XYZ file of C-alpha atoms in Angstrom:
467
model
C 96.887 56.867 90.283
C 96.669 54.613 87.165
C 99.299 56.640 85.348
C 101.755 56.323 88.237
C 100.957 52.631 88.558
C 101.689 52.106 84.891
C 104.960 53.995 85.185
C 105.987 51.877 88.185
C 105.167 48.688 86.278
C 107.192 49.838 83.292
C 110.163 50.699 85.519
C 109.880 47.355 87.293
C 109.616 45.402 84.063
C 112.571 47.272 82.606
C 114.658 46.636 85.715
C 113.703 42.954 85.711
C 114.646 42.681 82.044
C 118.018 44.296 82.695
C 118.603 42.022 85.678
C 117.737 38.944 83.633
C 119.866 40.087 80.733
C 122.731 40.816 83.126
C 122.550 37.316 84.584
C 122.559 35.826 81.107
C 125.622 37.871 80.211
C 127.362 36.845 83.426
C 126.679 33.191 82.770
C 127.711 33.519 79.169
C 130.688 35.857 79.348
C 131.407 36.523 83.063
C 131.748 40.301 82.463
C 128.845 41.749 84.543
C 129.892 43.577 87.751
C 128.238 44.399 91.068
C 129.017 48.078 90.494
C 126.957 48.113 87.290
C 123.969 46.597 89.114
C 124.180 49.176 91.946
C 124.216 52.019 89.398
C 120.997 50.762 87.860
C 119.349 50.516 91.262
C 120.472 54.075 92.170
C 119.067 55.472 88.951
C 115.773 53.783 89.671
C 115.663 55.329 93.174
C 116.402 58.856 91.904
C 113.625 58.607 89.350
C 111.119 57.678 92.037
C 112.174 60.599 94.267
C 111.755 63.236 91.554
C 108.161 62.107 91.008
C 107.068 62.994 94.562
C 104.257 65.576 94.639
C 104.280 68.716 96.782
C 101.555 68.617 99.406
C 100.595 70.985 102.213
C 99.242 70.844 105.734
C 96.897 73.667 106.743
C 96.392 75.151 110.213
C 94.813 78.287 111.719
C 96.976 80.984 113.270
C 97.343 81.186 117.053
C 98.001 84.937 117.214
C 95.247 87.297 118.345
C 93.210 89.317 115.874
C 94.983 92.454 117.101
C 98.373 91.084 116.014
C 97.505 89.271 112.792
C 98.440 91.957 110.246
C 101.158 92.189 107.629
C 102.152 94.334 104.678
C 103.279 93.259 101.228
C 106.995 93.507 100.483
C 106.350 93.513 96.743
C 108.797 90.652 96.192
C 106.531 87.721 95.328
C 103.219 86.939 93.641
C 99.981 86.009 95.416
C 98.288 82.751 94.402
C 94.917 81.126 95.080
C 96.755 78.265 96.839
C 100.303 77.746 98.165
C 102.408 78.495 95.105
C 104.349 75.226 94.968
C 101.172 73.185 94.672
C 100.074 72.175 91.204
C 97.766 74.416 89.134
C 98.123 77.426 91.437
C 96.643 80.536 89.795
C 97.825 84.124 90.172
C 95.538 86.306 92.306
C 97.793 89.374 92.419
C 100.808 89.793 90.150
C 104.208 90.928 91.371
C 103.440 94.360 89.893
C 100.261 94.559 91.971
C 102.116 93.377 95.076
C 104.734 96.094 94.553
C 101.966 98.677 94.362
C 100.402 97.367 97.571
C 103.825 97.507 99.230
C 104.209 101.187 98.360
C 100.647 102.091 99.361
C 99.970 103.717 102.731
C 96.223 103.053 102.506
C 94.930 101.003 105.469
C 92.802 99.048 102.998
C 95.977 97.481 101.618
C 97.118 96.002 104.919
C 96.712 92.212 104.985
C 94.977 90.185 107.677
C 96.533 86.728 108.118
C 94.130 83.961 109.097
C 95.606 80.652 107.998
C 98.993 78.989 107.534
C 100.196 76.181 105.288
C 103.392 74.130 105.431
C 104.435 72.127 102.391
C 106.121 68.765 102.659
C 109.358 70.370 101.459
C 109.412 72.749 104.442
C 108.035 75.977 102.973
C 105.488 78.131 104.815
C 102.671 80.129 103.237
C 100.235 82.636 104.735
C 96.613 83.000 103.695
C 95.703 86.669 103.713
C 93.021 89.161 102.756
C 93.375 92.922 102.472
C 91.343 94.949 104.946
C 89.662 96.490 101.907
C 88.621 93.007 100.770
C 90.002 93.346 97.234
C 92.776 90.754 97.383
C 92.677 87.337 99.001
C 95.102 84.438 98.555
C 98.330 82.719 99.599
C 101.764 84.364 99.920
C 105.149 82.738 100.472
C 106.384 83.419 104.029
C 109.694 81.542 104.311
C 110.873 78.469 106.194
C 109.990 79.470 109.770
C 106.810 78.600 111.676
C 105.019 81.904 112.378
C 101.772 80.525 113.857
C 102.392 82.212 117.232
C 104.250 85.341 116.142
C 104.133 87.091 112.755
C 107.413 88.883 113.484
C 109.070 85.488 112.897
C 108.194 85.601 109.200
C 111.491 85.347 107.308
C 112.947 88.427 105.673
C 113.009 88.432 101.904
C 109.583 86.807 101.621
C 106.256 88.203 100.431
C 105.042 89.806 103.678
C 106.262 91.450 106.860
C 104.485 92.129 110.164
C 102.702 95.486 110.351
C 100.634 97.273 113.003
C 97.679 99.048 111.323
C 97.468 101.649 114.135
C 99.755 103.833 116.219
C 98.974 106.199 119.049
C 98.200 109.781 118.035
C 98.338 113.093 119.883
C 95.422 113.679 122.248
C 93.586 117.035 122.161
C 94.303 119.485 124.988
C 90.704 119.377 126.207
C 89.207 115.924 126.588
C 85.612 116.476 127.752
C 82.398 118.137 126.628
C 82.401 117.099 122.955
C 79.466 116.210 120.726
C 79.622 113.232 118.354
C 77.819 113.565 115.046
C 78.410 110.181 113.456
C 78.274 106.445 114.095
C 80.538 104.725 116.601
C 82.747 101.791 115.583
C 84.022 98.761 117.486
C 87.532 99.660 116.260
C 88.691 102.333 113.778
C 87.564 101.401 110.301
C 90.170 99.439 108.288
C 92.207 98.820 111.432
C 90.864 95.345 112.180
C 89.296 92.630 110.031
C 86.131 92.690 112.158
C 85.672 96.458 112.475
C 82.004 97.358 112.318
C 79.538 100.073 113.229
C 77.958 99.684 116.667
C 74.187 99.477 116.747
C 73.602 102.596 118.840
C 70.930 104.871 117.465
C 72.547 108.263 116.925
C 69.385 109.902 118.271
C 70.190 108.299 121.614
C 73.307 110.413 122.042
C 72.731 113.388 119.737
C 72.444 115.820 122.670
C 74.943 114.089 124.983
C 78.512 115.172 125.566
C 81.480 112.833 125.251
C 84.957 112.580 126.673
C 87.938 111.491 124.574
C 89.929 108.688 126.187
C 92.331 107.648 123.439
C 93.594 108.688 120.017
C 95.127 106.588 117.246
C 96.188 107.138 113.643
C 96.046 104.608 110.832
C 98.689 104.064 108.155
C 97.355 106.999 106.152
C 97.496 109.347 109.123
C 93.756 109.530 109.711
C 93.018 110.107 113.396
C 90.284 108.307 115.332
C 89.153 109.012 118.902
C 87.821 106.566 121.449
C 84.913 108.393 123.079
C 82.631 107.677 126.030
C 79.210 109.251 126.569
C 79.413 111.356 129.738
C 75.696 110.946 130.437
C 75.362 107.294 129.360
C 78.802 105.585 129.691
C 77.512 102.388 128.114
C 77.548 104.294 124.825
C 81.192 104.288 123.694
C 83.331 103.471 120.693
C 85.707 104.795 118.047
C 84.843 107.664 115.727
C 86.633 109.616 112.999
C 88.110 112.796 114.474
C 86.158 115.210 112.244
C 82.907 113.848 113.698
C 83.906 115.003 117.185
C 82.662 118.580 117.320
C 83.386 121.615 119.501
C 82.391 121.386 123.132
C 79.452 123.235 124.610
C 80.777 122.958 128.188
C 84.352 123.942 127.438
C 84.004 126.175 124.395
C 85.543 129.235 126.045
C 88.744 127.355 126.683
C 89.191 126.321 123.061
C 92.485 127.737 121.732
C 92.400 130.099 118.762
C 94.652 127.858 116.677
C 91.846 125.291 116.526
C 90.152 127.430 113.831
C 92.057 125.989 110.826
C 90.968 122.508 111.862
C 87.308 123.658 111.868
C 87.695 125.021 108.347
C 89.123 121.735 107.249
C 86.187 119.879 108.819
C 83.733 122.170 107.078
C 85.330 121.366 103.752
C 84.701 117.680 104.375
C 80.932 118.138 104.579
C 80.723 117.647 100.813
C 82.302 114.197 101.135
C 81.249 110.966 102.827
C 82.441 111.052 106.432
C 82.836 107.313 106.855
C 84.805 104.858 104.807
C 82.323 102.002 104.323
C 84.716 99.232 103.250
C 84.261 100.058 99.584
C 86.877 101.441 97.195
C 84.423 103.852 95.622
C 83.048 105.446 98.776
C 86.211 106.273 100.708
C 86.008 109.670 102.411
C 89.652 110.315 101.686
C 90.381 113.688 103.204
C 93.925 113.447 104.574
C 94.342 114.267 108.237
C 96.529 117.297 108.790
C 99.230 116.669 111.351
C 99.614 119.183 114.171
C 103.226 119.608 113.056
C 102.522 120.214 109.376
C 101.061 123.180 107.489
C 97.625 122.813 105.979
C 97.756 121.687 102.348
C 96.624 124.446 100.000
C 97.413 122.816 96.680
C 95.691 119.891 94.988
C 93.420 118.890 92.128
C 90.060 120.645 91.670
C 86.866 118.743 90.905
C 84.029 120.877 89.514
C 80.652 119.113 89.340
C 78.307 120.594 86.721
C 74.625 119.772 86.214
C 74.330 118.629 82.594
C 70.747 119.889 82.317
C 71.274 123.416 83.705
C 75.036 123.939 83.161
C 75.190 125.176 86.767
C 78.047 124.254 89.098
C 76.603 122.108 91.885
C 79.736 121.777 93.983
C 83.471 122.249 93.738
C 86.246 120.865 95.895
C 90.010 120.434 95.858
C 91.379 117.006 96.674
C 94.811 115.480 97.059
C 96.271 114.172 93.810
C 97.159 110.901 95.517
C 93.494 110.356 96.399
C 92.647 109.973 92.710
C 93.937 106.397 92.571
C 92.452 102.962 93.152
C 93.143 99.310 92.337
C 92.605 99.917 88.614
C 94.394 103.271 88.477
C 97.740 103.126 90.255
C 98.715 106.458 88.661
C 96.462 109.420 89.608
C 93.681 109.724 87.041
C 90.510 111.755 86.523
C 87.814 109.275 85.514
C 84.492 107.965 86.793
C 86.235 105.235 88.778
C 88.448 107.548 90.834
C 85.991 110.438 91.156
C 82.830 108.491 92.091
C 83.504 108.862 95.821
C 83.272 112.658 95.528
C 79.878 112.808 93.743
C 77.540 115.391 95.295
C 74.609 113.892 97.166
C 71.629 113.086 94.945
C 73.611 113.061 91.686
C 75.262 110.501 89.459
C 77.475 110.695 86.392
C 75.789 111.959 83.235
C 74.826 108.756 81.449
C 74.765 109.965 77.844
C 78.232 111.212 77.064
C 81.682 111.658 78.540
C 81.157 112.292 82.237
C 84.607 113.783 82.906
C 86.380 116.507 80.956
C 90.014 117.168 81.864
C 93.206 118.182 80.158
C 96.688 116.814 80.726
C 97.945 114.643 83.554
C 96.429 114.850 87.007
C 98.758 117.096 89.003
C 98.632 119.850 91.612
C 96.866 122.906 90.264
C 94.891 120.930 87.669
C 91.129 120.713 87.266
C 88.463 118.339 85.968
C 84.888 119.180 85.065
C 82.481 116.361 85.899
C 79.047 116.354 84.294
C 76.360 114.973 86.560
C 72.613 114.490 86.520
C 69.888 113.727 89.017
C 69.256 110.037 88.759
C 66.090 107.993 89.156
C 65.904 105.266 91.763
C 66.770 101.687 90.839
C 63.898 99.388 89.859
C 65.315 96.147 91.234
C 68.482 94.572 92.645
C 69.670 91.021 92.036
C 71.868 89.418 94.710
C 74.071 86.572 93.491
C 75.189 84.588 96.544
C 78.387 82.654 95.894
C 80.467 80.391 98.139
C 84.171 79.534 97.775
C 85.128 75.860 97.661
C 88.497 74.313 98.531
C 89.865 75.082 95.055
C 89.061 78.783 95.327
C 86.158 78.623 92.870
C 83.052 80.686 93.688
C 79.947 78.545 93.232
C 76.272 79.532 93.611
C 74.865 79.024 97.106
C 72.196 76.325 97.171
C 69.332 77.583 99.331
C 66.057 75.966 100.312
C 62.723 77.719 99.753
C 63.038 79.670 103.003
C 66.502 80.832 101.998
C 65.289 81.854 98.545
C 62.532 83.936 100.155
C 65.165 85.592 102.347
C 67.114 86.586 99.244
C 63.988 88.043 97.655
C 63.267 90.007 100.830
C 66.847 91.297 100.940
C 66.609 92.445 97.321
C 63.361 94.271 98.043
C 64.893 95.915 101.115
C 67.647 97.349 98.921
C 65.062 98.713 96.491
C 63.120 100.257 99.389
C 66.266 102.142 100.404
C 65.690 104.381 97.342
C 69.225 103.967 96.039
C 69.768 106.022 92.901
C 71.502 105.114 89.690
C 74.965 106.616 89.606
C 75.281 106.510 93.403
C 76.886 103.706 95.375
C 75.778 100.683 97.357
C 78.308 100.230 100.125
C 79.550 97.063 101.793
C 78.083 98.300 105.082
C 74.636 98.592 103.474
C 74.873 95.080 102.049
C 75.993 93.674 105.402
C 73.022 95.268 107.161
C 70.539 93.911 104.621
C 72.046 90.418 104.883
C 71.840 90.560 108.679
C 68.234 91.786 108.543
C 67.277 88.755 106.468
C 69.351 86.049 108.137
C 71.869 85.806 105.296
C 75.097 86.603 107.142
C 75.716 82.840 107.267
C 74.668 80.441 104.480
C 74.822 76.639 104.012
C 77.866 75.086 102.349
C 78.986 71.584 101.352
C 81.190 71.309 104.452
C 79.041 73.208 106.940
C 78.054 76.846 107.134
C 79.944 79.685 105.453
C 80.291 83.292 106.631
C 79.948 86.504 104.653
C 83.348 87.426 103.181
C 82.904 90.442 100.887
C 80.839 91.908 98.074
C 81.535 93.669 94.793
C 78.929 96.338 95.614
C 79.887 99.762 94.365
C 78.808 102.235 91.723
C 75.207 101.573 90.654
C 75.069 101.438 86.878
C 71.637 101.057 85.332
C 68.226 100.573 86.894
C 68.652 96.836 87.636
C 72.106 96.300 89.149
C 73.493 92.842 89.918
C 75.574 92.446 93.082
C 77.749 89.435 93.877
C 78.004 88.459 97.553
C 80.776 86.042 98.509
C 80.935 83.620 101.445
C 83.791 81.560 102.819
């Protein structure tokens, strides 16, 4: 404010001096003109206009949660604030945005939850990936899209995208058993997808009917199922967790057998994607119109102490990528999700031995060891302010005790070093201890995401972010 005031005073003094000098010249020589005076005034006006700052007005979107999804076009960069505002910092480079644009992973779909309009007529969308890795502002053109994301201008940073499409229903729709948790919506299909709180023991012996089928952007199929004995138990479940029917088994067609083999192969992998890059159960769904994939990259897990092979599986080459490895790679970061249960990477040497590039027909040997449980967990609770900075959450004594209880609950879960702590586990612990919502400077803040993942060492530190 003082700097601008000084500049205005200088301009005013200079103009006054010129005006005075001009009058003196006119009186003395009679050569000053009205045109010259107007030119000086115009120059002064232009200078004032170019000093205007770019500001923005913020507003929530009016579209429903079901229709608030977009995909990167790879054209522009993502910032921590609307890009034309001063001091905006890069959250995701154009290279990263291009990679997200090419990705078919549902985790890389963006949820749009806020809009900004600058005073020069530009619109920006505030987004977060369904995987929670990227959050920021993207340029969205010169058209108001608050009521309809399909109105986002072409040639901008995002375009409307539906995370789900209908999939082919099975021939027989009743008499199935469900072996895993039920979800409110298919995982990574909605920003608020979560596991329902039914106890699996409640429906372990029940049969279910399939009422709908959808596929996500990666082709993974989910079924909407309803308990035939207790209809109040219903939800979405990954297709491989819907098992052969006891009441209709004789009618099952012979060509279902390859699908069963494929499901059996998945038993060595996590069945549910728990909102964490490391723990994705990425077994591609085989389309009914495509042959089963027989080629891929082999992962052989060897116990370092006994030199015995613990497990071996062949995975898709494209599954050996993540945010840090856009090109398929065989390393601890891309292979962690396939670790056999009860084992972690060998801590005292190179965990992965491979030769050449990762390609179909290749193989990696991964040395693993049985790991001890963690001794303690430290939860760092951080809250985002209006500038995008993550500051420590200030809690009272009751809140501090809740954090200590949450940390102890994680230890009591007997999580091993070298395994993973998933986002779903963190969310449950926070809910158990009243930490889903925390106090902020401008009211309460809700859980946003966590950097939980591979547990390295006996005393891991986990950051939990609120917004």
